[in-house]
Amino acid sequence: MNEVAEPGNAGSQTDNIFEREALADEPTIADAIRAVIFDRLSTKIAAVLVVVFIITAVFAPTLAPYDPLSQSILNINKHPSWEHWLGTDQFGRDVMSRMIYGSRNSLIFGLLSPIFAAILGVTLGVTAGYFGGIVDRLISRVVDMLMAFPELLLAILIAAALGGSFWNIVVVLTIAFTPGFARVARASTLAVKQEPYVEAAIAAGVSTPVIIIRHIIPNILAPIVVLMTLWAASSIRVEATLSFLGIGTQPPNPSWGNIIRDGLANMFATQWPILAGGLTITVVVLAISILGDSVRDALDPETNQ
Amino acid sequence: MSKPLLEIRDLNVSFGTKDKPLCVVNDVSFSINPGEAIGVVGESGSGKSMTALSILQLVPTPPARVTGQVYFDGKDLLQLSNSELTSIRGKEIGFIFQEPMSSLNPVMTIGDQIDEAIMLHTDLSADARRVKVLELLRLVGMPDPETRIDVYPDQFSGGMRQRVVIAIAMACNPKLLIADEPTTALDVTIQAQVLDMMLDIRKQYNSAIMLITHDLGVVAEFCERVIVMYAGHILEDADINSLFASPKHPYTQGLLKSVLTLTEKQHRLYQIQGSVPPPGTIKEGCPFRPRCPVRMDRCAVEMPPMKSYGPTHVAACWATAEGVE
Amino acid sequence: MSVLIEAKNLGKTFVDNSIRLGPKRAEVRAVDNVSFQIMKGETLAVVGESGCGKSTLGRLLLRLIEATEGHVSMDGKDLTNLSRQEMRQMRKNMQMVFQDPFGSLSPRRTVAQIISEPMDSFGMIRDKSHRRERVAELLELVGLPAIYMDRKPRQFSGGQRQRIGIARAISVHPSFIVADEPVSALDVSIQAQIINLMQDLQESEGFSILFISHDLAVVRHVADRVAVMYLGRIVEIGPKDQIYAAPHHPYTEALLSAAPHPDPTKEIERIVLQGDVPSPTDIPSGCAFRMRCPIAKDICSSDNPKSVEIMPGHQVACHFAAPHPITNAQRPT
C-alpha cells in the first residue's frame, strides 16, 4: 500500500499528493536494449557471437596457439589437425592464429572508423541543421556529393591513390561513412531544434554552444548509436574487401581479407583459409547487423510497443 | 417515466495485468433518456472518454478489460458481436470525436464520406443519397453545399471539418449522439457556431446527446443533466440547474468555485489543492480524498455510495451525507 | 508608472525561403504594425484566436523571432539592433513561460539542472552547494518540495511542470515575463493554482507580464490591460474593466459573447460570427475583420481603420467604434 497517513496541514498535504503522483522511472535506454536482446533468440545468439569476437580480438596473443607470422617450410598447406585446427597456408603459417590475430584488425576498423565518422558527421550535421542558411547549404551539398559515391568505390579510389597503410584505411572508411552520419544528425537536429525546450533555453539566455552540447546532441544520439552499430559491420566488410583487393592491410600482417586473398592464390592446395575467412566475416557481420537492428528497435518508440 | 434509451450498469474498464490492474473506469452506472442532453464533465484522466468509447466496444480488448452492462434499446451492447454492432454504430448511435483534423479520411471527398455512412445503413439509391448528403450539409450549416460536397477535407478549416464530422454522425438520424469534446480544438467564435448548430440539430431531430467535455460553460449552455467524473468514478449526477445552484460533492463545488467567468471578479481564485492522481494510484476509498477539504477517516476505507438529494440529484460523498460543509 | 516595454510599429512577415519548384509560396503577414507599451509591474494580456499572431508578437518582443519592421525597446533601450551577445545578456531581464508544460522542459535533464540553467548562463551560481540552495529556494517558492530537485520532468504532472517552468523563468529576477498560454494545456482545477501562483510572484517580484491567451475568462483575472488581436493587428486595447464592460470593437464584443458561460440560469444573447478567420496569407483589404463583421459597410473594404483613442488609454481600430450591443447579428444558415 502506498497510502500515506492523512496530513494535518496544507504543506504536508502537498507533499503527500506529490508522493502519490511521482511515478516510477520509465525504463532507460539501457533497459530497453536489454529487453530487446533477451526477447529474441536471434539477438541473443548475435550478442554472444559479438562478445566472442571482441574477446578473441582483445586476447589474441593469449588465445592464438602460434605466432601468426612465423613461417615453416615443413608445414606448408596442411589440412586441419590437432596441431593446426584450421591447417596451415602456403608459407606454413597457422591459419587459426592468423584468423585470431586478424580479428584485431577487424575490431579496430569496426570501432575506429564509425567512431571517427560519427564525431565528424555529427559535427557537420548539427552545424548544418542548427544554423541553417548558407552553412547548411554548403555542408549539405558536400555531403550529397560524397553520398553519391558508393562507399566501397570511394574507399578503393582513395586507398589506391594514397596506398593501403593502416591509417589510410581508417581515413578512407571515415570519409566514406561521414556523410551518412551527417545526414542523420542534420535531420535529427532539425527536428530537435523545433522542440519547445530548445526555444526555452534560447529564451532563458543560454549561449548557443551550450544549447548545442546540452540540448541538441544528447537528443540526437539514439539514431547515431544505431548507425554506428550498423556501420561497424559495414566497415569490417569494407576492410576485408580492401585487404582482399590488396589495398588494405598489407601482408604479412594478417587480416581476414588478405587471408582469403592468400587462400585464393593457393586454392587448389588448401581451401581452409578461404572457408575460415569467408565464414567468419559472414557470421560476424551478420551478428553485428542483427544486434544493430535490435538496438534500433529498442530505441524506436514506434516498434518498442 | 419513460424507459431509458441507454442504461449503463457497473461499467468497469481496466488495463494492466490481472494482479496489478489499472482501473480507469470504476463501477460507472447511469442512464440516458430519449432526447435528453447529458453532459459528462471531468478533467484529464477522469475516465469520461473511456466510458463513452466502451459503450460501442471501441476500447481495444485486450489490453483493456471491460465488464458490466450497457443496455441500449433492451440489448446489452457489450455482449454483441462485431457484426451486430456495426448495425448500431453510426446508425443508432453516432459518434463525434475531438480531433476534426484526423477523423476524416484525407483522400475521400466529404460528400463520399457522408455518403458512405448513409450507404452502410440504408437502401437508398445513389441519387437519393446525394440529396440526403446535401440536406445534411445544409443541416450542419455548410455554406454553398452544392460545391463543397466534392471537396477534400484538407481544404476545410477545423470548424468546417467538425461540421462534416457531425453530418456523418447525423447521417442516419441516430437515437443517441456521443460527442467527445466536439469543440475543444476549435476557436471560441467557431465553437459558438458549432454549438449553436448542434442545438438546432437537437431541436429538429430530438436525438439524445451525450456530450463529453471539460468545459463547464459548454455544459451549462447545452445540457439538461450533468455527470461529474473524477479518476474513473462518478461523483455527482444532477440536473443542470440543481448542480450549478447547489453542488453536493466537494469536487464539484471546488470546480465551480475555481472556474473562471467573464463577469465576476475575484481577487484571488479558489483553488483545489494538488492534482489528478494517475490511474491506479488510489485503490480504495474515495478518489478525491487526497485533495478534499472535508475528508474524513471513513473516506480512506470505503467509496461513498450515491445518496439522493432531491428527485434529480445524487452525489457520492460521506461528508455531504453527514451534513458537513 | 514608467514604461518598461515599448513596441513601435512592430511587424513580421514570414517568407518561405526554401528552394522549391512551382509557384512561390505566399507570404504570411503574422504581425502587422503593432504598437503598445507595457508599464512596470503591469500585466498586459493579448487575446485572440489561433493564427491571430499573438504568439509571434510575444516572441518578437523577446527577439526569439526577428522583426521585419519596427522596434522594441526595454527601459528605453532599443533591442532591435543589439548584437547576439548583447541580446543574450538582455535575456537576464526578460524571460518566458511556455504553453506546453511537457515539451518545454528537456526530458533528459533533472529539475535542478533545468531551473538553474538561466542562472548558470549569467554566472549567478558560485558552486554546487549554492546551486542546490537556490534551486531549493525556487522550488519552495513555486510550491514544490525541494527534495524532488533531482527528478526528471516526466515524473511530474502538467501543473507541476508548469511550476518548474515558472521557477526557471523567475530564477534570474527578470523585470519582464512573456507567458504564452501558460494555463491552456492544464486541467480546470489546476489552472487556478497556476494563475494564483503567477499573481503572487508578480506581487512579490514586481515583474511585468505579457500574458498571451485565447481564454477571455482567464485574461479577466490576470490582466491590468487587454489587447485584442485579429489577423496580426491589435483591434482594441485598453484597461481591462473598460474592455469587458464596454467593448467598442465588434470583434471584441463577439469574442466576449461567444465564450460559454458556466451558469445555466443566464440566457445570453450571443453574437455568432459568420465564417472562419481568413488565412493570414490572404488578408482582406481594408479592415481585416470586415468579412465576418455584422456591421461592416463599404468603407471597411477600402480603408483600414486607424487606431483611435476613444477614452484615455482605450484605443479601437474600427470605423464604427461604439459601445454597441450588436443584437441584430445574423445566425449562420
PDB file of N, CA and C in Angstrom, chain B residues 121-178:
ATOM      1  N   HIS B 121     -26.077   1.970 -44.044  1.00  0.00           N
ATOM      2  CA  HIS B 121     -27.212   1.674 -43.198  1.00  0.00           C
ATOM      3  C   HIS B 121     -28.571   1.826 -43.879  1.00  0.00           C
ATOM      4  N   THR B 122     -28.589   2.213 -45.155  1.00  0.00           N
ATOM      5  CA  THR B 122     -29.875   2.351 -45.833  1.00  0.00           C
ATOM      6  C   THR B 122     -29.804   1.705 -47.214  1.00  0.00           C
ATOM      7  N   ASP B 123     -30.964   1.601 -47.885  1.00  0.00           N
ATOM      8  CA  ASP B 123     -31.003   1.025 -49.234  1.00  0.00           C
ATOM      9  C   ASP B 123     -31.275   2.099 -50.283  1.00  0.00           C
ATOM     10  N   LEU B 124     -31.015   3.360 -49.925  1.00  0.00           N
ATOM     11  CA  LEU B 124     -31.346   4.434 -50.849  1.00  0.00           C
ATOM     12  C   LEU B 124     -30.520   4.345 -52.129  1.00  0.00           C
ATOM     13  N   SER B 125     -31.081   4.863 -53.228  1.00  0.00           N
ATOM     14  CA  SER B 125     -30.349   4.926 -54.498  1.00  0.00           C
ATOM     15  C   SER B 125     -29.289   6.014 -54.413  1.00  0.00           C
ATOM     16  N   ALA B 126     -28.364   5.980 -55.373  1.00  0.00           N
ATOM     17  CA  ALA B 126     -27.263   6.945 -55.356  1.00  0.00           C
ATOM     18  C   ALA B 126     -27.781   8.376 -55.393  1.00  0.00           C
ATOM     19  N   ASP B 127     -28.816   8.621 -56.234  1.00  0.00           N
ATOM     20  CA  ASP B 127     -29.354   9.973 -56.337  1.00  0.00           C
ATOM     21  C   ASP B 127     -29.994  10.415 -55.033  1.00  0.00           C
ATOM     22  N   ALA B 128     -30.768   9.504 -54.466  1.00  0.00           N
ATOM     23  CA  ALA B 128     -31.444   9.831 -53.212  1.00  0.00           C
ATOM     24  C   ALA B 128     -30.431  10.111 -52.119  1.00  0.00           C
ATOM     25  N   ARG B 129     -29.332   9.344 -52.165  1.00  0.00           N
ATOM     26  CA  ARG B 129     -28.299   9.554 -51.139  1.00  0.00           C
ATOM     27  C   ARG B 129     -27.652  10.921 -51.301  1.00  0.00           C
ATOM     28  N   ARG B 130     -27.433  11.325 -52.560  1.00  0.00           N
ATOM     29  CA  ARG B 130     -26.803  12.627 -52.786  1.00  0.00           C
ATOM     30  C   ARG B 130     -27.694  13.758 -52.261  1.00  0.00           C
ATOM     31  N   VAL B 131     -28.990  13.598 -52.486  1.00  0.00           N
ATOM     32  CA  VAL B 131     -29.935  14.582 -51.952  1.00  0.00           C
ATOM     33  C   VAL B 131     -29.816  14.633 -50.437  1.00  0.00           C
ATOM     34  N   LYS B 132     -29.716  13.459 -49.865  1.00  0.00           N
ATOM     35  CA  LYS B 132     -29.618  13.360 -48.407  1.00  0.00           C
ATOM     36  C   LYS B 132     -28.317  14.005 -47.898  1.00  0.00           C
ATOM     37  N   VAL B 133     -27.219  13.767 -48.630  1.00  0.00           N
ATOM     38  CA  VAL B 133     -25.938  14.355 -48.240  1.00  0.00           C
ATOM     39  C   VAL B 133     -26.033  15.881 -48.250  1.00  0.00           C
ATOM     40  N   LEU B 134     -26.651  16.417 -49.330  1.00  0.00           N
ATOM     41  CA  LEU B 134     -26.798  17.868 -49.417  1.00  0.00           C
ATOM     42  C   LEU B 134     -27.637  18.399 -48.266  1.00  0.00           C
ATOM     43  N   GLU B 135     -28.665  17.652 -47.954  1.00  0.00           N
ATOM     44  CA  GLU B 135     -29.547  18.036 -46.854  1.00  0.00           C
ATOM     45  C   GLU B 135     -28.760  18.090 -45.538  1.00  0.00           C
ATOM     46  N   LEU B 136     -27.907  17.079 -45.345  1.00  0.00           N
ATOM     47  CA  LEU B 136     -27.098  17.033 -44.125  1.00  0.00           C
ATOM     48  C   LEU B 136     -26.112  18.195 -44.079  1.00  0.00           C
ATOM     49  N   LEU B 137     -25.514  18.501 -45.224  1.00  0.00           N
ATOM     50  CA  LEU B 137     -24.554  19.603 -45.241  1.00  0.00           C
ATOM     51  C   LEU B 137     -25.241  20.917 -44.904  1.00  0.00           C
ATOM     52  N   ARG B 138     -26.468  21.064 -45.418  1.00  0.00           N
ATOM     53  CA  ARG B 138     -27.223  22.277 -45.069  1.00  0.00           C
ATOM     54  C   ARG B 138     -27.542  22.279 -43.579  1.00  0.00           C
ATOM     55  N   LEU B 139     -27.869  21.106 -43.082  1.00  0.00           N
ATOM     56  CA  LEU B 139     -28.213  20.972 -41.669  1.00  0.00           C
ATOM     57  C   LEU B 139     -27.078  21.445 -40.763  1.00  0.00           C
ATOM     58  N   VAL B 140     -25.845  21.100 -41.136  1.00  0.00           N
ATOM     59  CA  VAL B 140     -24.715  21.478 -40.288  1.00  0.00           C
ATOM     60  C   VAL B 140     -24.173  22.857 -40.648  1.00  0.00           C
ATOM     61  N   GLY B 141     -24.919  23.591 -41.458  1.00  0.00           N
ATOM     62  CA  GLY B 141     -24.553  24.975 -41.719  1.00  0.00           C
ATOM     63  C   GLY B 141     -23.372  25.131 -42.651  1.00  0.00           C
ATOM     64  N   MET B 142     -23.189  24.179 -43.570  1.00  0.00           N
ATOM     65  CA  MET B 142     -22.103  24.303 -44.540  1.00  0.00           C
ATOM     66  C   MET B 142     -22.542  25.287 -45.622  1.00  0.00           C
ATOM     67  N   PRO B 143     -21.795  26.400 -45.761  1.00  0.00           N
ATOM     68  CA  PRO B 143     -22.194  27.321 -46.814  1.00  0.00           C
ATOM     69  C   PRO B 143     -21.917  26.708 -48.194  1.00  0.00           C
ATOM     70  N   ASP B 144     -22.809  26.960 -49.127  1.00  0.00           N
ATOM     71  CA  ASP B 144     -22.626  26.519 -50.501  1.00  0.00           C
ATOM     72  C   ASP B 144     -22.390  25.011 -50.634  1.00  0.00           C
ATOM     73  N   PRO B 145     -23.342  24.204 -50.145  1.00  0.00           N
ATOM     74  CA  PRO B 145     -23.114  22.748 -50.103  1.00  0.00           C
ATOM     75  C   PRO B 145     -22.954  22.102 -51.473  1.00  0.00           C
ATOM     76  N   GLU B 146     -23.592  22.648 -52.522  1.00  0.00           N
ATOM     77  CA  GLU B 146     -23.510  22.007 -53.838  1.00  0.00           C
ATOM     78  C   GLU B 146     -22.067  21.925 -54.350  1.00  0.00           C
ATOM     79  N   THR B 147     -21.253  22.945 -54.043  1.00  0.00           N
ATOM     80  CA  THR B 147     -19.855  22.858 -54.495  1.00  0.00           C
ATOM     81  C   THR B 147     -18.990  22.172 -53.442  1.00  0.00           C
ATOM     82  N   ARG B 148     -19.318  22.392 -52.177  1.00  0.00           N
ATOM     83  CA  ARG B 148     -18.469  21.820 -51.122  1.00  0.00           C
ATOM     84  C   ARG B 148     -18.556  20.300 -51.050  1.00  0.00           C
ATOM     85  N   ILE B 149     -19.605  19.739 -51.606  1.00  0.00           N
ATOM     86  CA  ILE B 149     -19.822  18.290 -51.482  1.00  0.00           C
ATOM     87  C   ILE B 149     -18.685  17.509 -52.127  1.00  0.00           C
ATOM     88  N   ASP B 150     -18.047  18.075 -53.151  1.00  0.00           N
ATOM     89  CA  ASP B 150     -16.991  17.350 -53.863  1.00  0.00           C
ATOM     90  C   ASP B 150     -15.591  17.825 -53.490  1.00  0.00           C
ATOM     91  N   VAL B 151     -15.467  18.380 -52.300  1.00  0.00           N
ATOM     92  CA  VAL B 151     -14.186  18.944 -51.880  1.00  0.00           C
ATOM     93  C   VAL B 151     -13.527  18.002 -50.876  1.00  0.00           C
ATOM     94  N   TYR B 152     -12.205  17.995 -50.867  1.00  0.00           N
ATOM     95  CA  TYR B 152     -11.466  17.144 -49.929  1.00  0.00           C
ATOM     96  C   TYR B 152     -11.282  17.844 -48.589  1.00  0.00           C
ATOM     97  N   PRO B 153     -11.170  17.070 -47.504  1.00  0.00           N
ATOM     98  CA  PRO B 153     -11.134  17.675 -46.172  1.00  0.00           C
ATOM     99  C   PRO B 153     -10.022  18.698 -45.969  1.00  0.00           C
ATOM    100  N   ASP B 154      -8.874  18.538 -46.660  1.00  0.00           N
ATOM    101  CA  ASP B 154      -7.773  19.454 -46.353  1.00  0.00           C
ATOM    102  C   ASP B 154      -8.044  20.882 -46.808  1.00  0.00           C
ATOM    103  N   GLN B 155      -9.127  21.080 -47.554  1.00  0.00           N
ATOM    104  CA  GLN B 155      -9.445  22.446 -47.952  1.00  0.00           C
ATOM    105  C   GLN B 155     -10.368  23.137 -46.955  1.00  0.00           C
ATOM    106  N   PHE B 156     -10.654  22.426 -45.867  1.00  0.00           N
ATOM    107  CA  PHE B 156     -11.550  22.996 -44.867  1.00  0.00           C
ATOM    108  C   PHE B 156     -10.800  23.402 -43.618  1.00  0.00           C
ATOM    109  N   SER B 157     -11.327  24.385 -42.918  1.00  0.00           N
ATOM    110  CA  SER B 157     -10.802  24.749 -41.616  1.00  0.00           C
ATOM    111  C   SER B 157     -11.306  23.754 -40.578  1.00  0.00           C
ATOM    112  N   GLY B 158     -10.763  23.860 -39.370  1.00  0.00           N
ATOM    113  CA  GLY B 158     -11.168  22.954 -38.305  1.00  0.00           C
ATOM    114  C   GLY B 158     -12.663  22.979 -38.041  1.00  0.00           C
ATOM    115  N   GLY B 159     -13.235  24.171 -38.038  1.00  0.00           N
ATOM    116  CA  GLY B 159     -14.661  24.297 -37.759  1.00  0.00           C
ATOM    117  C   GLY B 159     -15.509  23.618 -38.830  1.00  0.00           C
ATOM    118  N   MET B 160     -15.115  23.813 -40.097  1.00  0.00           N
ATOM    119  CA  MET B 160     -15.858  23.204 -41.200  1.00  0.00           C
ATOM    120  C   MET B 160     -15.738  21.682 -41.160  1.00  0.00           C
ATOM    121  N   ARG B 161     -14.539  21.202 -40.836  1.00  0.00           N
ATOM    122  CA  ARG B 161     -14.366  19.753 -40.742  1.00  0.00           C
ATOM    123  C   ARG B 161     -15.245  19.169 -39.642  1.00  0.00           C
ATOM    124  N   GLN B 162     -15.307  19.903 -38.518  1.00  0.00           N
ATOM    125  CA  GLN B 162     -16.124  19.383 -37.439  1.00  0.00           C
ATOM    126  C   GLN B 162     -17.589  19.347 -37.869  1.00  0.00           C
ATOM    127  N   ARG B 163     -18.005  20.274 -38.711  1.00  0.00           N
ATOM    128  CA  ARG B 163     -19.370  20.226 -39.244  1.00  0.00           C
ATOM    129  C   ARG B 163     -19.561  18.968 -40.085  1.00  0.00           C
ATOM    130  N   VAL B 164     -18.540  18.633 -40.880  1.00  0.00           N
ATOM    131  CA  VAL B 164     -18.644  17.430 -41.700  1.00  0.00           C
ATOM    132  C   VAL B 164     -18.742  16.190 -40.810  1.00  0.00           C
ATOM    133  N   VAL B 165     -17.899  16.162 -39.771  1.00  0.00           N
ATOM    134  CA  VAL B 165     -17.924  15.024 -38.847  1.00  0.00           C
ATOM    135  C   VAL B 165     -19.310  14.894 -38.224  1.00  0.00           C
ATOM    136  N   ILE B 166     -19.910  16.012 -37.878  1.00  0.00           N
ATOM    137  CA  ILE B 166     -21.244  15.975 -37.279  1.00  0.00           C
ATOM    138  C   ILE B 166     -22.266  15.510 -38.315  1.00  0.00           C
ATOM    139  N   ALA B 167     -22.096  15.948 -39.562  1.00  0.00           N
ATOM    140  CA  ALA B 167     -23.004  15.497 -40.624  1.00  0.00           C
ATOM    141  C   ALA B 167     -22.937  13.982 -40.777  1.00  0.00           C
ATOM    142  N   ILE B 168     -21.718  13.421 -40.693  1.00  0.00           N
ATOM    143  CA  ILE B 168     -21.573  11.964 -40.792  1.00  0.00           C
ATOM    144  C   ILE B 168     -22.270  11.292 -39.616  1.00  0.00           C
ATOM    145  N   ALA B 169     -22.056  11.858 -38.429  1.00  0.00           N
ATOM    146  CA  ALA B 169     -22.669  11.268 -37.241  1.00  0.00           C
ATOM    147  C   ALA B 169     -24.197  11.331 -37.313  1.00  0.00           C
ATOM    148  N   MET B 170     -24.719  12.377 -37.950  1.00  0.00           N
ATOM    149  CA  MET B 170     -26.169  12.554 -38.006  1.00  0.00           C
ATOM    150  C   MET B 170     -26.789  11.866 -39.230  1.00  0.00           C
ATOM    151  N   ALA B 171     -25.945  11.242 -40.068  1.00  0.00           N
ATOM    152  CA  ALA B 171     -26.407  10.754 -41.367  1.00  0.00           C
ATOM    153  C   ALA B 171     -27.621   9.840 -41.260  1.00  0.00           C
ATOM    154  N   CYS B 172     -27.671   9.006 -40.256  1.00  0.00           N
ATOM    155  CA  CYS B 172     -28.774   8.055 -40.163  1.00  0.00           C
ATOM    156  C   CYS B 172     -29.736   8.413 -39.048  1.00  0.00           C
ATOM    157  N   ASN B 173     -29.720   9.681 -38.679  1.00  0.00           N
ATOM    158  CA  ASN B 173     -30.650  10.138 -37.661  1.00  0.00           C
ATOM    159  C   ASN B 173     -30.582   9.272 -36.405  1.00  0.00           C
ATOM    160  N   PRO B 174     -29.431   9.237 -35.759  1.00  0.00           N
ATOM    161  CA  PRO B 174     -29.249   8.314 -34.632  1.00  0.00           C
ATOM    162  C   PRO B 174     -30.116   8.700 -33.434  1.00  0.00           C
ATOM    163  N   LYS B 175     -30.426   7.699 -32.627  1.00  0.00           N
ATOM    164  CA  LYS B 175     -31.194   7.979 -31.409  1.00  0.00           C
ATOM    165  C   LYS B 175     -30.300   8.600 -30.352  1.00  0.00           C
ATOM    166  N   LEU B 176     -29.005   8.276 -30.442  1.00  0.00           N
ATOM    167  CA  LEU B 176     -28.064   8.804 -29.459  1.00  0.00           C
ATOM    168  C   LEU B 176     -26.826   9.323 -30.187  1.00  0.00           C
ATOM    169  N   LEU B 177     -26.410  10.510 -29.818  1.00  0.00           N
ATOM    170  CA  LEU B 177     -25.205  11.096 -30.401  1.00  0.00           C
ATOM    171  C   LEU B 177     -24.194  11.255 -29.272  1.00  0.00           C
ATOM    172  N   ILE B 178     -23.049  10.587 -29.424  1.00  0.00           N
ATOM    173  CA  ILE B 178     -21.999  10.737 -28.419  1.00  0.00           C
ATOM    174  C   ILE B 178     -20.963  11.696 -28.981  1.00  0.00           C
TER     175      ILE B 178
END
